[in-house]
Coordinates of C-alpha atoms in Angstrom, one line a residue:
M1 CA 168.2 39.2 -85.5
A2 CA 166.4 39.2 -88.9
S3 CA 164.2 36.3 -88.0
A4 CA 162.6 38.2 -85.1
H5 CA 162.2 41.3 -87.2
P6 CA 158.6 42.7 -87.3
H7 CA 159.0 43.3 -91.1
G8 CA 159.3 39.6 -91.7
T9 CA 161.8 37.9 -93.9
P10 CA 164.9 39.7 -95.1
G11 CA 165.4 40.6 -98.7
P12 CA 167.6 38.4 -100.9
P13 CA 171.3 39.1 -101.5
T14 CA 171.1 42.2 -103.7
T15 CA 173.4 44.5 -105.7
V16 CA 171.9 48.0 -105.8
V17 CA 173.0 50.0 -108.8
L18 CA 172.3 53.6 -107.8
F19 CA 172.1 56.1 -110.6
G20 CA 172.3 59.7 -109.3
A21 CA 174.3 58.4 -106.3
T22 CA 175.7 61.9 -105.5
G23 CA 172.3 63.7 -105.7
D24 CA 170.2 65.1 -102.9
L25 CA 167.8 62.2 -102.6
S26 CA 170.7 59.7 -102.4
R27 CA 172.4 61.8 -99.7
R28 CA 169.3 62.3 -97.6
K29 CA 167.3 59.1 -98.0
L30 CA 168.8 56.3 -100.2
L31 CA 172.3 55.9 -98.7
P32 CA 171.1 56.2 -95.0
G33 CA 168.2 53.9 -95.9
L34 CA 170.4 51.2 -97.4
L35 CA 172.7 51.3 -94.4
H36 CA 169.7 51.0 -92.1
L37 CA 168.4 48.0 -94.1
Q38 CA 171.8 46.3 -93.8
R39 CA 172.4 46.9 -90.1
S40 CA 168.8 45.9 -89.2
G41 CA 169.3 42.5 -90.9
L42 CA 166.6 43.3 -93.5
L43 CA 169.0 43.5 -96.4
P44 CA 172.1 41.8 -94.9
D45 CA 173.9 40.9 -98.1
V46 CA 173.9 44.2 -100.0
R47 CA 176.4 45.7 -102.4
V48 CA 175.9 49.3 -103.6
V49 CA 177.4 50.4 -107.0
G50 CA 177.1 54.2 -107.2
T51 CA 177.3 56.2 -110.4
S52 CA 176.6 59.7 -111.5
L53 CA 177.9 62.3 -113.9
E54 CA 180.0 63.8 -111.2
E55 CA 183.7 62.7 -111.1
H56 CA 184.4 60.3 -108.3
T57 CA 186.6 57.4 -107.4
R58 CA 185.5 54.6 -105.1
E59 CA 187.4 56.3 -102.3
T60 CA 185.8 59.7 -102.8
F61 CA 182.4 58.2 -103.1
V62 CA 182.9 56.4 -99.8
E63 CA 183.8 59.8 -98.3
F64 CA 180.7 61.4 -99.8
A65 CA 178.5 58.6 -98.3
H66 CA 180.2 58.9 -94.9
A67 CA 179.4 62.6 -94.8
A68 CA 175.8 61.9 -95.8
I69 CA 175.5 59.2 -93.0
K70 CA 176.9 61.5 -90.4
Q71 CA 174.4 64.2 -91.3
F72 CA 171.3 62.2 -91.9
A73 CA 171.8 59.0 -89.8
P74 CA 173.9 60.3 -86.8
D75 CA 173.1 57.3 -84.6
V76 CA 175.1 54.9 -86.9
T77 CA 178.1 53.6 -85.0
E78 CA 181.6 53.5 -86.5
R79 CA 181.5 49.7 -86.7
E80 CA 178.2 49.8 -88.6
W81 CA 179.7 52.4 -90.9
D82 CA 182.8 50.4 -91.5
D83 CA 180.7 47.3 -92.4
F84 CA 178.7 49.4 -94.9
A85 CA 181.7 51.2 -96.4
T86 CA 183.2 47.9 -97.6
C87 CA 180.0 47.3 -99.6
L88 CA 180.3 50.6 -101.6
Y89 CA 181.6 50.7 -105.2
W90 CA 181.8 53.3 -107.9
A91 CA 181.2 53.2 -111.7
P92 CA 182.7 56.3 -113.2
G93 CA 181.0 58.1 -116.1
S94 CA 177.8 56.0 -116.0
T95 CA 178.9 54.2 -119.2
A96 CA 177.9 50.6 -120.0
D97 CA 181.5 49.3 -119.7
S98 CA 182.2 51.0 -116.3
L99 CA 178.9 49.7 -114.9
R100 CA 179.5 46.2 -116.1
A101 CA 183.0 46.3 -114.5
A102 CA 181.9 47.8 -111.2
V103 CA 179.0 45.3 -110.8
A104 CA 181.4 42.4 -111.5
D105 CA 183.9 43.9 -109.0
A106 CA 181.1 44.3 -106.3
E107 CA 179.9 40.7 -106.8
S108 CA 183.3 39.1 -107.1
A109 CA 183.5 38.2 -103.4
C110 CA 179.8 37.0 -103.2
T111 CA 179.3 33.4 -102.4
G112 CA 176.0 33.0 -104.3
P113 CA 174.0 34.8 -107.0
Q114 CA 173.0 38.4 -106.3
R115 CA 169.6 39.9 -107.2
R116 CA 170.2 43.2 -109.0
L117 CA 168.1 46.3 -108.3
H118 CA 168.7 49.4 -110.4
Y119 CA 167.5 52.7 -108.7
L120 CA 167.1 55.6 -111.1
S121 CA 167.4 58.6 -108.9
V122 CA 167.7 60.8 -112.1
P123 CA 165.5 63.5 -113.7
P124 CA 162.7 62.0 -115.8
K125 CA 164.3 63.2 -119.1
A126 CA 167.4 61.1 -118.3
A127 CA 165.5 57.9 -117.5
M128 CA 165.6 56.4 -121.0
A129 CA 169.3 57.0 -121.4
V130 CA 169.9 55.0 -118.2
I131 CA 167.6 52.2 -119.3
H132 CA 169.5 51.9 -122.6
T133 CA 172.9 51.9 -120.7
L134 CA 171.6 49.0 -118.5
R135 CA 170.7 47.2 -121.7
D136 CA 174.1 47.8 -123.3
A137 CA 175.8 46.7 -120.0
D138 CA 173.9 43.3 -120.1
L139 CA 172.4 44.2 -116.6
V140 CA 168.7 43.7 -117.5
E141 CA 168.1 39.9 -117.2
G142 CA 166.6 38.9 -113.8
S143 CA 167.0 42.5 -112.5
R144 CA 164.5 45.0 -111.2
V145 CA 164.4 48.8 -111.8
I146 CA 162.9 51.5 -109.6
M147 CA 161.9 54.6 -111.5
E148 CA 161.1 58.0 -109.9
K149 CA 158.1 60.1 -110.8
P150 CA 156.7 61.8 -112.8
F151 CA 155.9 59.1 -115.3
G152 CA 155.3 61.3 -118.3
T153 CA 153.5 64.6 -118.4
D154 CA 150.3 63.5 -120.1
L155 CA 148.7 60.5 -121.7
A156 CA 150.8 60.5 -124.9
S157 CA 154.1 60.9 -123.1
A158 CA 153.2 58.3 -120.5
K159 CA 152.4 55.7 -123.2
E160 CA 155.6 56.6 -125.1
L161 CA 157.7 56.2 -121.9
N162 CA 156.1 53.0 -120.9
S163 CA 156.5 51.4 -124.3
A164 CA 160.1 52.5 -124.5
V165 CA 160.8 51.0 -121.0
H166 CA 159.0 47.8 -122.1
E167 CA 161.3 47.4 -125.0
V168 CA 164.1 46.7 -122.4
F169 CA 162.3 45.6 -119.2
D170 CA 159.2 43.5 -118.7
E171 CA 156.5 45.2 -116.7
S172 CA 157.1 42.7 -113.8
Q173 CA 160.6 44.1 -113.5
V174 CA 159.5 47.8 -113.2
F175 CA 158.8 49.5 -109.9
R176 CA 157.4 53.1 -110.2
I177 CA 158.1 54.6 -106.8
D178 CA 155.7 56.7 -104.8
H179 CA 157.2 57.4 -101.3
F180 CA 153.7 58.3 -99.9
L181 CA 152.7 54.6 -100.3
G182 CA 155.8 53.5 -98.4
K183 CA 154.5 55.3 -95.2
E184 CA 153.3 53.3 -92.3
A185 CA 150.0 55.2 -92.2
A186 CA 149.2 54.4 -95.8
L187 CA 149.3 50.7 -95.0
N188 CA 147.4 51.4 -91.8
I189 CA 144.4 52.4 -94.0
L190 CA 144.3 48.9 -95.4
A191 CA 144.6 47.3 -91.9
F192 CA 142.1 49.7 -90.5
R193 CA 139.5 49.1 -93.2
F194 CA 139.8 45.4 -93.8
A195 CA 140.9 44.0 -90.4
N196 CA 138.0 45.6 -88.4
G197 CA 134.4 44.7 -88.6
L198 CA 133.5 48.1 -87.1
F199 CA 134.4 50.3 -90.0
E200 CA 134.1 48.5 -93.3
P201 CA 130.3 48.3 -93.2
V202 CA 130.1 52.2 -93.0
W203 CA 132.8 52.8 -95.6
N204 CA 130.4 53.9 -98.4
R205 CA 128.1 56.6 -99.8
N206 CA 125.3 55.8 -97.3
M207 CA 127.5 56.8 -94.3
I208 CA 130.3 59.0 -95.7
D209 CA 129.6 62.6 -96.7
H210 CA 133.0 63.3 -98.3
V211 CA 136.7 62.6 -98.1
Q212 CA 139.6 65.0 -98.0
I213 CA 143.2 64.2 -98.9
D214 CA 145.2 67.2 -98.0
V215 CA 149.0 67.5 -98.4
P216 CA 150.0 71.2 -97.9
E217 CA 153.8 71.8 -97.9
Q218 CA 155.6 74.7 -96.1
L219 CA 158.6 74.3 -98.4
G220 CA 159.1 76.3 -101.5
L221 CA 161.0 75.0 -104.6
E222 CA 164.5 74.9 -103.1
Q223 CA 166.4 75.2 -106.4
R224 CA 164.0 73.0 -108.3
A225 CA 162.2 75.9 -110.0
S226 CA 163.4 75.0 -113.6
F227 CA 162.1 71.3 -113.1
Y228 CA 158.9 72.6 -111.5
E229 CA 158.2 75.1 -114.2
S230 CA 157.6 72.3 -116.8
T231 CA 155.6 70.2 -114.2
G232 CA 153.5 72.1 -111.7
A233 CA 151.7 70.8 -108.6
Y234 CA 149.1 68.7 -110.5
R235 CA 151.7 66.6 -112.4
D236 CA 154.2 66.6 -109.6
M237 CA 151.9 65.6 -106.7
V238 CA 148.3 64.7 -107.7
V239 CA 148.8 62.1 -110.4
T240 CA 151.8 60.5 -108.7
H241 CA 150.9 60.7 -105.0
L242 CA 147.4 61.9 -104.1
F243 CA 145.5 59.7 -106.5
Q244 CA 147.5 56.7 -105.2
V245 CA 146.4 57.5 -101.7
L246 CA 142.8 57.9 -102.9
A247 CA 143.0 54.4 -104.3
F248 CA 143.9 52.9 -101.0
T249 CA 141.1 54.9 -99.3
A250 CA 138.4 53.9 -101.9
M251 CA 139.3 50.4 -103.1
E252 CA 137.2 47.3 -102.6
A253 CA 138.6 44.5 -100.4
P254 CA 141.2 42.5 -102.4
T255 CA 140.7 38.8 -102.6
A256 CA 144.0 38.3 -100.8
L257 CA 146.7 40.5 -99.3
D258 CA 149.0 39.9 -102.2
P259 CA 150.5 42.4 -104.7
Q260 CA 148.4 41.3 -107.7
S261 CA 145.1 41.4 -105.9
I262 CA 145.8 44.9 -104.4
T263 CA 147.0 46.2 -107.7
E264 CA 143.8 45.0 -109.4
E265 CA 141.6 46.7 -106.9
K266 CA 143.6 50.0 -107.1
F267 CA 143.2 49.9 -110.9
K268 CA 139.4 49.4 -110.6
V269 CA 139.3 52.6 -108.6
F270 CA 141.2 54.5 -111.3
R271 CA 138.9 53.0 -114.0
S272 CA 135.9 54.2 -112.0
M273 CA 137.1 57.8 -111.6
L274 CA 135.3 60.4 -113.7
P275 CA 137.3 62.7 -115.8
I276 CA 138.6 65.8 -114.0
H277 CA 136.7 68.9 -115.1
P278 CA 138.4 72.3 -115.1
E279 CA 135.5 73.8 -113.2
D280 CA 136.2 71.4 -110.3
V281 CA 139.8 72.6 -110.0
V282 CA 141.4 75.6 -108.3
R283 CA 145.0 76.4 -109.4
G284 CA 147.2 78.8 -107.5
Q285 CA 150.6 80.3 -107.6
Y286 CA 152.4 81.8 -104.6
L287 CA 153.3 85.5 -104.9
G288 CA 157.0 85.7 -105.7
Y289 CA 157.2 82.5 -107.7
R290 CA 157.7 84.3 -111.0
E291 CA 160.8 86.1 -109.6
E292 CA 162.6 82.8 -108.8
A293 CA 165.6 81.7 -110.9
G294 CA 164.6 79.6 -113.9
V295 CA 160.9 80.7 -113.9
D296 CA 159.2 82.5 -116.8
P297 CA 158.2 86.0 -115.6
E298 CA 154.8 85.3 -117.2
S299 CA 154.5 81.8 -115.9
E300 CA 151.1 80.1 -115.6
T301 CA 152.6 77.1 -113.7
E302 CA 150.6 76.2 -110.6
T303 CA 152.4 75.8 -107.3
F304 CA 149.0 74.9 -105.7
I305 CA 146.1 72.8 -106.7
A306 CA 142.8 71.8 -105.1
L307 CA 140.2 69.7 -106.9
R308 CA 137.0 67.8 -106.5
C309 CA 136.8 64.3 -108.1
F310 CA 134.4 61.4 -108.0
V311 CA 134.8 57.6 -108.0
D312 CA 131.7 56.6 -109.9
N313 CA 131.0 53.1 -108.7
W314 CA 128.4 51.4 -106.4
R315 CA 130.3 52.2 -103.2
W316 CA 131.2 55.8 -103.8
A317 CA 128.7 57.3 -106.4
G318 CA 128.0 60.9 -105.5
V319 CA 130.7 61.2 -102.7
P320 CA 133.1 64.0 -103.5
F321 CA 136.8 63.5 -102.8
Y322 CA 138.6 66.8 -102.2
L323 CA 142.3 66.9 -102.9
R324 CA 144.7 69.8 -102.0
T325 CA 148.4 70.3 -102.2
G326 CA 150.8 73.2 -102.7
K327 CA 154.0 74.9 -101.9
K328 CA 154.7 77.6 -99.3
L329 CA 151.4 77.0 -97.4
A330 CA 150.7 77.6 -93.7
Q331 CA 151.7 74.2 -92.5
G332 CA 153.3 71.0 -93.7
Q333 CA 150.7 68.2 -93.2
R334 CA 149.6 65.0 -94.8
I335 CA 146.2 63.9 -93.8
I336 CA 143.3 61.8 -95.1
S337 CA 140.0 62.9 -93.4
V338 CA 136.8 60.9 -93.8
A339 CA 133.7 63.0 -92.9
F340 CA 130.7 60.9 -91.8
K341 CA 127.1 62.0 -92.6
E342 CA 125.3 63.8 -89.8
P343 CA 122.2 62.2 -88.2
P344 CA 119.1 62.9 -90.3
K345 CA 117.2 64.5 -87.4
S346 CA 118.4 66.1 -84.2
M347 CA 116.5 65.4 -80.9
F348 CA 118.8 67.7 -78.9
P349 CA 117.6 71.0 -77.7
E350 CA 118.6 74.4 -79.2
G351 CA 121.8 75.6 -77.8
S352 CA 123.1 72.1 -77.1
G353 CA 125.9 72.6 -79.7
I354 CA 124.9 69.8 -82.0
G355 CA 126.2 70.4 -85.5
Q356 CA 128.3 73.4 -84.5
H357 CA 131.6 71.6 -85.1
G358 CA 130.7 69.9 -88.3
P359 CA 130.4 66.1 -88.9
D360 CA 132.3 63.4 -87.2
H361 CA 135.7 62.8 -88.8
L362 CA 138.1 59.9 -89.0
T363 CA 141.6 61.3 -89.7
F364 CA 144.7 59.5 -90.8
D365 CA 147.9 61.5 -90.4
L366 CA 150.4 60.3 -93.0
A367 CA 153.4 62.1 -91.5
D368 CA 156.3 60.0 -90.4
Q369 CA 154.7 59.6 -86.9
A370 CA 151.7 57.6 -88.0
R371 CA 148.6 58.7 -86.2
M372 CA 144.8 58.3 -86.3
S373 CA 142.0 60.3 -84.7
L374 CA 138.3 59.8 -84.5
S375 CA 136.2 62.8 -83.5
F376 CA 132.6 62.6 -82.3
Y377 CA 130.1 64.5 -80.1
G378 CA 129.8 63.7 -76.4
K379 CA 128.0 65.3 -73.5
R380 CA 129.8 67.9 -71.5
P381 CA 129.8 67.0 -67.8
G382 CA 127.4 68.9 -65.5
P383 CA 123.8 70.1 -65.6
G384 CA 122.0 70.7 -68.9
F385 CA 122.7 69.0 -72.2
R386 CA 125.7 70.7 -73.7
L387 CA 127.6 68.8 -76.4
D388 CA 131.3 69.0 -77.3
K389 CA 133.5 67.5 -79.9
L390 CA 135.7 64.8 -78.3
S391 CA 138.4 62.7 -80.0
M392 CA 140.1 59.4 -79.6
Q393 CA 143.7 59.4 -80.9
F394 CA 146.2 56.6 -81.6
S395 CA 149.8 57.1 -82.3
V396 CA 152.5 54.6 -83.3
E397 CA 154.8 56.5 -80.9
D398 CA 152.7 55.4 -78.0
T399 CA 153.1 51.7 -78.8
G400 CA 155.8 49.1 -78.1
W401 CA 156.6 48.9 -81.8
A402 CA 157.6 52.5 -82.5
G403 CA 161.2 51.5 -83.1
S404 CA 160.1 49.2 -85.9
V405 CA 158.9 52.0 -88.2
L406 CA 160.7 51.8 -91.6
E407 CA 161.3 55.1 -93.4
A408 CA 159.3 55.1 -96.6
Y409 CA 162.2 54.7 -99.0
E410 CA 163.6 51.9 -96.9
R411 CA 160.3 50.0 -97.1
L412 CA 160.0 50.5 -100.9
I413 CA 163.6 49.4 -101.6
L414 CA 163.1 46.3 -99.5
E415 CA 159.8 45.4 -101.2
A416 CA 161.3 45.9 -104.6
T417 CA 164.2 43.5 -103.8
K418 CA 161.5 40.9 -102.9
G419 CA 159.5 41.7 -106.1
N420 CA 156.5 42.9 -104.2
H421 CA 154.4 45.4 -106.3
T422 CA 151.8 46.2 -103.7
L423 CA 153.1 49.8 -103.0
F424 CA 154.0 50.6 -106.6
T425 CA 151.9 51.7 -109.5
T426 CA 151.5 50.0 -112.9
A427 CA 151.8 51.2 -116.5
E428 CA 148.1 50.9 -117.1
G429 CA 147.3 52.6 -113.8
V430 CA 149.5 55.6 -114.7
E431 CA 148.0 55.8 -118.2
R432 CA 144.5 55.8 -116.9
L433 CA 145.3 58.7 -114.5
W434 CA 146.6 60.7 -117.4
E435 CA 143.6 59.8 -119.4
I436 CA 141.1 61.2 -116.8
S437 CA 143.4 64.3 -116.5
T438 CA 143.3 65.2 -120.2
A439 CA 140.4 67.7 -120.1
L440 CA 142.1 69.6 -117.3
L441 CA 145.6 69.6 -118.9
E442 CA 144.1 70.8 -122.2
D443 CA 142.0 73.6 -120.7
P444 CA 143.4 74.5 -117.2
P445 CA 141.6 77.2 -115.2
P446 CA 143.6 80.4 -114.5
V447 CA 146.2 80.4 -111.7
R448 CA 145.1 82.5 -108.7
P449 CA 147.7 84.3 -106.6
Y450 CA 148.1 83.4 -102.9
E451 CA 150.2 84.7 -100.1
P452 CA 153.1 82.5 -98.9
G453 CA 152.1 81.1 -95.5
S454 CA 148.4 81.0 -96.3
W455 CA 146.2 78.0 -97.1
G456 CA 145.9 78.8 -100.9
P457 CA 143.7 81.1 -103.0
N458 CA 140.3 82.1 -101.6
Q459 CA 138.5 80.2 -104.4
I460 CA 139.2 76.9 -102.5
H461 CA 136.3 77.8 -100.1
Q462 CA 133.8 77.9 -103.0
L463 CA 135.1 74.6 -104.3
I464 CA 134.2 72.8 -101.1
A465 CA 131.2 74.8 -99.9
P466 CA 128.9 74.3 -98.0
R467 CA 131.5 72.0 -96.4
G468 CA 134.8 73.3 -94.9
W469 CA 138.4 72.3 -95.2
R470 CA 139.6 70.1 -92.4
L471 CA 142.9 71.9 -92.2
P472 CA 143.8 73.9 -90.3
F473 CA 142.7 71.6 -87.4
E474 CA 140.5 73.0 -84.7
R475 CA 142.0 70.5 -82.2
K476 CA 145.7 69.8 -81.9
W477 CA 147.2 66.3 -82.0
R478 CA 148.2 65.4 -78.5
D479 CA 151.9 65.0 -77.9
K480 CA 151.5 62.4 -75.1
P481 CA 148.4 60.4 -74.1
S482 CA 148.7 61.6 -70.5
Q483 CA 147.7 65.2 -71.5
D484 CA 144.2 66.7 -71.5
P485 CA 142.0 64.0 -73.0
L486 CA 139.7 66.6 -74.5
A487 CA 142.4 68.3 -76.4

């Protein structure tokens, strides 16, 4: 089964040591993801050693995992669950001794050597304690470690964290996770740009007017207010997610499709970025945030951020990139929208509608159902010369390979077991992003209030003027290709 798999070769025999194994991320994504990788033949020889500060035995951890699978992967059969359940182990108390013993127990029946992957699904402030526990348990050599964001809160803390991690793990062993880059659509950007002769020649400042990377969220903080209060939207989302997506959108063609070449090109983008100026940023806070549990009643933490930034190199000089994200907004979306320049002169008669609907856009939807859309002007049928915006849309759902889509965390775990750094960020990349953020973090603009369910504070329109935000969409994504082709 594995050999015919569209994702290529399976990962090596792996023992996953899962810190924070009883947390929300583990329940919703990691345990269901590991089971899916096992049953699909992508990670056939997997052992999972769970550990957390909660009191469990191996039996109660198996029960916890079973409840998670029933809720978040209801299509799993009893046989598939039984196979997975035998691979689950528990290390009580997260101590070095219990970890060492549980890993030895998990690997005792393995016929050959196991690759070890340590997944740190723990709060950032607990990360170093886990790293030191792994060192004390002699579980560092030959292993890999996945770390959750954020990686520091500014340049000084990022450098301190990286240097502390490097005392135990070599940089080649460290995988800083960003689930946005695990999404099918993020990889589709690379395919779209570099596999097609049609688009790469126009992917520059001569043809592109601006780029928007827009990730509004409908959700609020869902009991994460105390974490968020010390972080805010910029640290939580922009540095770790949106700048990474920007790098895929803006990078030069890598010399090969290998991790090192792609990482080098992403870093060149970060190095070319101009410092973020406070006057190019709008910060917002939804009304009611200060009343939430764990939030300072005078809080200046932003739950919304929009900014204009520039990649100051030959390809992109002068082209603004507009980034926006926030909590409790009108819709949950994840789009990259590339706006092309309008023709320099219009030959069409007045009243034709040319220019009324803005420039042509190429839009990537980074939601789990990967989609792309290209909008352009075309003539409305009938007499006269009336122009309308049309769109061509592509959805993975409409293809024969929809069932092959890997959930983001599944892809990232699989790539880490193989040692592939393409979708992960490096120490120097993280430090460079904090470096260009310094002016903003030291002198942030005031937070502006906005209504829950809106698109953010009114100041966002001045930020992007005379252009307009792409969201909300004027045209809806089509559910099925058979519907109105002009939708």
